[in-house]
Coordinates of C-alpha atoms in Angstrom, one line a residue:
Chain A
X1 CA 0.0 0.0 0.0
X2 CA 3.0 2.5 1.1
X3 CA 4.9 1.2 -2.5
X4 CA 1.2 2.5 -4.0
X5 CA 1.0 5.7 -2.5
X6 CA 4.4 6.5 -3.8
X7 CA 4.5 4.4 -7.2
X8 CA 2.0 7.3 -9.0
X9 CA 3.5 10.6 -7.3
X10 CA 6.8 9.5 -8.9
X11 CA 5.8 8.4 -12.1
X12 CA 3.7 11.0 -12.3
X13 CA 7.2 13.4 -11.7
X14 CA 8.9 11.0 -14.3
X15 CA 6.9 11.7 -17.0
X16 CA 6.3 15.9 -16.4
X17 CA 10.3 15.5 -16.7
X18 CA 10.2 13.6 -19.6
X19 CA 8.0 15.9 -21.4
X20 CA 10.1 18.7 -20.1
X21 CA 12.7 17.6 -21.9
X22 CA 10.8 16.2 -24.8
X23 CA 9.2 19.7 -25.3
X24 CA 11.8 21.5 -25.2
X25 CA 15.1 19.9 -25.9
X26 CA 16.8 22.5 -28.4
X27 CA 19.7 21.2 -30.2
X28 CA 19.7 23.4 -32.9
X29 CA 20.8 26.8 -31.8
X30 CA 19.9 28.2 -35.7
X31 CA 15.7 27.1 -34.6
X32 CA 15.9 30.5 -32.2
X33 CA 17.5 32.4 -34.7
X34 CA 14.7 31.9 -36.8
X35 CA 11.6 32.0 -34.9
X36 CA 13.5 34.9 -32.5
X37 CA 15.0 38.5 -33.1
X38 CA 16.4 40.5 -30.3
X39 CA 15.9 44.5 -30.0
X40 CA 18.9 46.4 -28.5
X41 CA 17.1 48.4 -25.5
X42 CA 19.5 50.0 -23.6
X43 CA 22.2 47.2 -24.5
X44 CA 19.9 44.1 -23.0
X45 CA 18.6 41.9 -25.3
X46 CA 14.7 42.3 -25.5
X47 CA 13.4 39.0 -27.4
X48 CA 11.1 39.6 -29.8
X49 CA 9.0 37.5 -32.7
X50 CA 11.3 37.3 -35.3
X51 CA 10.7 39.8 -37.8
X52 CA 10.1 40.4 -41.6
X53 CA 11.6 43.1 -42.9
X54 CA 11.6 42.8 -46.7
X55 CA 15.3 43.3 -48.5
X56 CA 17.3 45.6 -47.9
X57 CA 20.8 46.3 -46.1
X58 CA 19.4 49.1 -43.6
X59 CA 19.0 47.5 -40.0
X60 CA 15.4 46.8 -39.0
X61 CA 14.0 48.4 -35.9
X62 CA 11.5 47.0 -33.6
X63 CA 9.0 49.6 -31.1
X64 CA 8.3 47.5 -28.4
X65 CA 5.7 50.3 -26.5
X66 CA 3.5 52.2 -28.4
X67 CA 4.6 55.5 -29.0
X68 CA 7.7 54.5 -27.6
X69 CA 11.4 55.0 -29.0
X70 CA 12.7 52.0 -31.6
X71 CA 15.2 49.9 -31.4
X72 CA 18.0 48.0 -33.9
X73 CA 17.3 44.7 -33.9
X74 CA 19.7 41.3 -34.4
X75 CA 19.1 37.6 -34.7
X76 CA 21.1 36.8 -31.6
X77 CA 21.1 37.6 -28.1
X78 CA 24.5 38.4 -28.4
X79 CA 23.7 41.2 -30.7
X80 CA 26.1 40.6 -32.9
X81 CA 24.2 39.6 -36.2
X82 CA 22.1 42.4 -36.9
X83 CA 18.8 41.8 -39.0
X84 CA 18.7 43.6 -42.0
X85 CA 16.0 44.9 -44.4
X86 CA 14.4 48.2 -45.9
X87 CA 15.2 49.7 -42.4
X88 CA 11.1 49.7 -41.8
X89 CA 10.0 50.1 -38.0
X90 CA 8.2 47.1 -37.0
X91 CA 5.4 47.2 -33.8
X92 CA 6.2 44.1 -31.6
X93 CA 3.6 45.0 -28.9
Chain B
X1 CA -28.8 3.8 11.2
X2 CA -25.1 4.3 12.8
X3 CA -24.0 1.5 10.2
X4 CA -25.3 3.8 6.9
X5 CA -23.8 6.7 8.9
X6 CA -20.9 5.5 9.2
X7 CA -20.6 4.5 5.5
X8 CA -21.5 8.0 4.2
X9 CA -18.8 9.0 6.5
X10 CA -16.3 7.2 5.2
X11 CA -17.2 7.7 1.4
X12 CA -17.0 11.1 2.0
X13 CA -13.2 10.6 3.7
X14 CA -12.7 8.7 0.5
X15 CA -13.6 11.7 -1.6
X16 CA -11.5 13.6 -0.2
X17 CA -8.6 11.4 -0.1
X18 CA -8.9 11.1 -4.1
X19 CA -9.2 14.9 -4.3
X20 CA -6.0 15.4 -2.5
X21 CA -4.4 12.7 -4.3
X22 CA -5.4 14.8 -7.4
X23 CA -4.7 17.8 -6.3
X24 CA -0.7 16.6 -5.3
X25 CA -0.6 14.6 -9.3
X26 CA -1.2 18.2 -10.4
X27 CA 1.3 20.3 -8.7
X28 CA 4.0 17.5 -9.3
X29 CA 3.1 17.5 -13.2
X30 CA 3.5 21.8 -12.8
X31 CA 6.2 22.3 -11.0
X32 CA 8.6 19.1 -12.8
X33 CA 7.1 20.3 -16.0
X34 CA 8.1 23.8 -15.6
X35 CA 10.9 23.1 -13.3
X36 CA 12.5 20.7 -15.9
X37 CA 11.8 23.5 -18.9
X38 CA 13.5 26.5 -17.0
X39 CA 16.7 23.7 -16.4
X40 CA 16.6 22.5 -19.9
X41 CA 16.9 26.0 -21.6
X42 CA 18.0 29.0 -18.8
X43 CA 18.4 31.7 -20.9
X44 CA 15.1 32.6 -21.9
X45 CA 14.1 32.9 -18.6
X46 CA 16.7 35.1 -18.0
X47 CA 16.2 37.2 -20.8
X48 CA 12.5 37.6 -19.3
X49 CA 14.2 38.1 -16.0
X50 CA 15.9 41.3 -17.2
X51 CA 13.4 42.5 -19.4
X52 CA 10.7 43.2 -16.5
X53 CA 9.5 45.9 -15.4
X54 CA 11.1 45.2 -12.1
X55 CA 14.2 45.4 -13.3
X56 CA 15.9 42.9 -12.4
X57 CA 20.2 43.7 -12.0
X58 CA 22.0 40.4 -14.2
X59 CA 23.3 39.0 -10.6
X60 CA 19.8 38.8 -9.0
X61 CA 18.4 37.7 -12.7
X62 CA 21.1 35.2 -13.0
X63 CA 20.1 33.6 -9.2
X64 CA 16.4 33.5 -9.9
X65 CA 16.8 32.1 -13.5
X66 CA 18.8 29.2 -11.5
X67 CA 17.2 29.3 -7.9
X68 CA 13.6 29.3 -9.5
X69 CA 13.6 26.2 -11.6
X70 CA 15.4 24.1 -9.0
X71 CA 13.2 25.0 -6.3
X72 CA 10.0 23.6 -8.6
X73 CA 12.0 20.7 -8.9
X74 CA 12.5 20.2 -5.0
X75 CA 9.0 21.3 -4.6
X76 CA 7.6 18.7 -7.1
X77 CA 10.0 16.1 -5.1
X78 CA 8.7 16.9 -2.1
X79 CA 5.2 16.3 -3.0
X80 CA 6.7 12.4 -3.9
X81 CA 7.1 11.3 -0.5
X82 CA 3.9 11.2 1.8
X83 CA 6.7 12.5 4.7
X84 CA 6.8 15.9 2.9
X85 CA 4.1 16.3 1.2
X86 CA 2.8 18.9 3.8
X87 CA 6.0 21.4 3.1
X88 CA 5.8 20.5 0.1
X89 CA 2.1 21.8 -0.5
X90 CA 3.0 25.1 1.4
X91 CA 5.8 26.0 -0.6
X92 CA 3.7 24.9 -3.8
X93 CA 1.5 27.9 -2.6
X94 CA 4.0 30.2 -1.5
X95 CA 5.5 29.9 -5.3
X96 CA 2.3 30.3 -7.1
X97 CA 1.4 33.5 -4.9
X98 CA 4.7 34.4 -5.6
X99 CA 3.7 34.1 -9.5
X100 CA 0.6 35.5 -8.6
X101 CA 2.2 38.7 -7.4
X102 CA 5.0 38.9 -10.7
X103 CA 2.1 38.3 -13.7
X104 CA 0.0 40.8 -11.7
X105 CA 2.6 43.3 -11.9
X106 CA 2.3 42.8 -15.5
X107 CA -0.7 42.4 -16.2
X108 CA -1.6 46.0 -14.2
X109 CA 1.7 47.8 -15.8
X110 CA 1.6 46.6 -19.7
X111 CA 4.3 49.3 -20.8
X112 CA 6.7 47.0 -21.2
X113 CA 5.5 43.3 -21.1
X114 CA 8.2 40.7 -21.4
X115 CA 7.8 38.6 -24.3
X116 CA 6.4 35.2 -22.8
X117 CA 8.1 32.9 -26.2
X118 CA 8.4 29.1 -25.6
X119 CA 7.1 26.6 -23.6
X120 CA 3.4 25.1 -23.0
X121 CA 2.3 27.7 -20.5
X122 CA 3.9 30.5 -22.3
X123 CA 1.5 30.4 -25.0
X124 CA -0.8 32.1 -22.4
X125 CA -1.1 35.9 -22.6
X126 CA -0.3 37.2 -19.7
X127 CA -3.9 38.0 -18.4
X128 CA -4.4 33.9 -18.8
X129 CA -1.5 33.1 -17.3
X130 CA -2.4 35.5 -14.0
X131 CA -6.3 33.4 -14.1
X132 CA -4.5 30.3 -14.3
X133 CA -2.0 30.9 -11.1
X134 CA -5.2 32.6 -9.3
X135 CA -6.7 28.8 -9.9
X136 CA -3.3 27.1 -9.1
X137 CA -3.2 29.1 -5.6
X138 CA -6.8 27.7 -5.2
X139 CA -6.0 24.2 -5.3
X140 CA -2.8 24.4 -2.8
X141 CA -5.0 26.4 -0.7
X142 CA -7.7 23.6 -1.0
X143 CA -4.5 20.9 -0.5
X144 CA -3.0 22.6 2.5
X145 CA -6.4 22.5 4.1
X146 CA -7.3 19.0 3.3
X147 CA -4.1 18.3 4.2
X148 CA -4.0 20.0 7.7
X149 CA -3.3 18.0 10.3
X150 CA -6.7 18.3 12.3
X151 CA -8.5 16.7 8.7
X152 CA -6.6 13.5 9.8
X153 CA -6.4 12.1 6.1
X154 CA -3.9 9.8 5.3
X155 CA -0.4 11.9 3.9

């Protein structure tokens, strides 16, 4: 009865960790690139939806509070790789 | 007459054993789930950490985005073993008032909203996922007090 009362707790904390790791396992660093842009506020990265900004070589901008000041925007959160386009500013809120 | 009373009696004790028993399943699928996700992957976490509008510094971001996930995990644990289950159900509601207090922050201040990207939960908007810990807190609550040691039901 004591083996019972612990048997379903713990498989029950088993499989939440199993679909942890199932649901989120990332091996692919270049998947976040692509379904995440970071805006440059203040020198912290602010992720964002990752953006469309047409062709171009001007960096995109993101506004992330309406009527509120843009910001560049890159593909990584070491803001390294900026994201480039027509240089359109993009609404993220 | 005593006989059928004390049946009814002891259907109802029954009742609420199951509901505990429920109650406990959920908050050990939560907090592992959740737990498990922040360990997996800590930097969006962190990201959200610093991008709050409590400003979090990066040391105090960097402890939480750490101390958090691992305390869901020992939370989640504790709820394993019938010995613990009691802390393990108060700290269950300390964390999701704790949650309570951080989406309601955002949810009453929206000028700068964290982006929530990832995860099961975080599919939420924030306004859901405030509801959703209001009805979290309302199941420890109903745990802790089922729970209590004057209910006398087996831990």
């Amino acid at each position: 009865m004591k083996f019972k009362r612990m048997f379903l707790p713990i498989l029950t904390f088993m499989f939440a960790i199993s679909l942890a790791i199932a649901g989120n396992a990332n091996f692919n660093n270049e998947m976040d690139q692509q379904q995440y842009d970071y805006a440059d506020v203040n020198g912290t990265p602010y992720q964002i939806p990752a953006l469309d900004c047409n062709e171009g070589e001007s960096q995109c901008r993101a506004r992330i509070v309406e009527n509120g000041p843009s910001y560049d925007v890159y593909d990584d959160e070491a803001l390294s790789i900026p994201v480039e386009g027509d240089g359109s500013v993009t609404d993220v809120f | 007459m005593l006989k059928g009373k004390t049946q009814w009696l002891g259907l109802a004790h029954t009742k609420r054993k199951n509901v505990l028993h429920g109650i406990i399943c959920y908050f050990i699928l939560l907090f592992a789930y959740t737990g498990g996700s922040k360990l997996i992957d800590v930097d969006p976490l962190y990201t959200s950490l610093r991008n709050t509008p409590l400003y979090f510094g990066k040391p105090l971001a960097l402890i939480l985005s750490w101390g958090l996930p691992a305390l869901e995990i020992a939370t989640a644990l504790s709820l394993c073993f019938s010995k613990f289950r009691y802390t393990g159900l108060i700290s269950a509601g300390i964390l999701i008032f704790v949650f309570i207090m951080y989406t309601g922050w955002i949810v009453i201040f929206p000028m700068q909203q964290p982006c929530s990207c990832g995860g099961i939960l975080a599919e939420m908007s924030w306004k859901q996922h405030f509801l959703f810990n209001l009805f979290s807190e309302a199941l420890a609550l109903s745990g802790i007090y089922l729970l209590s040691p004057s209910k006398k039901l087996s831990r």
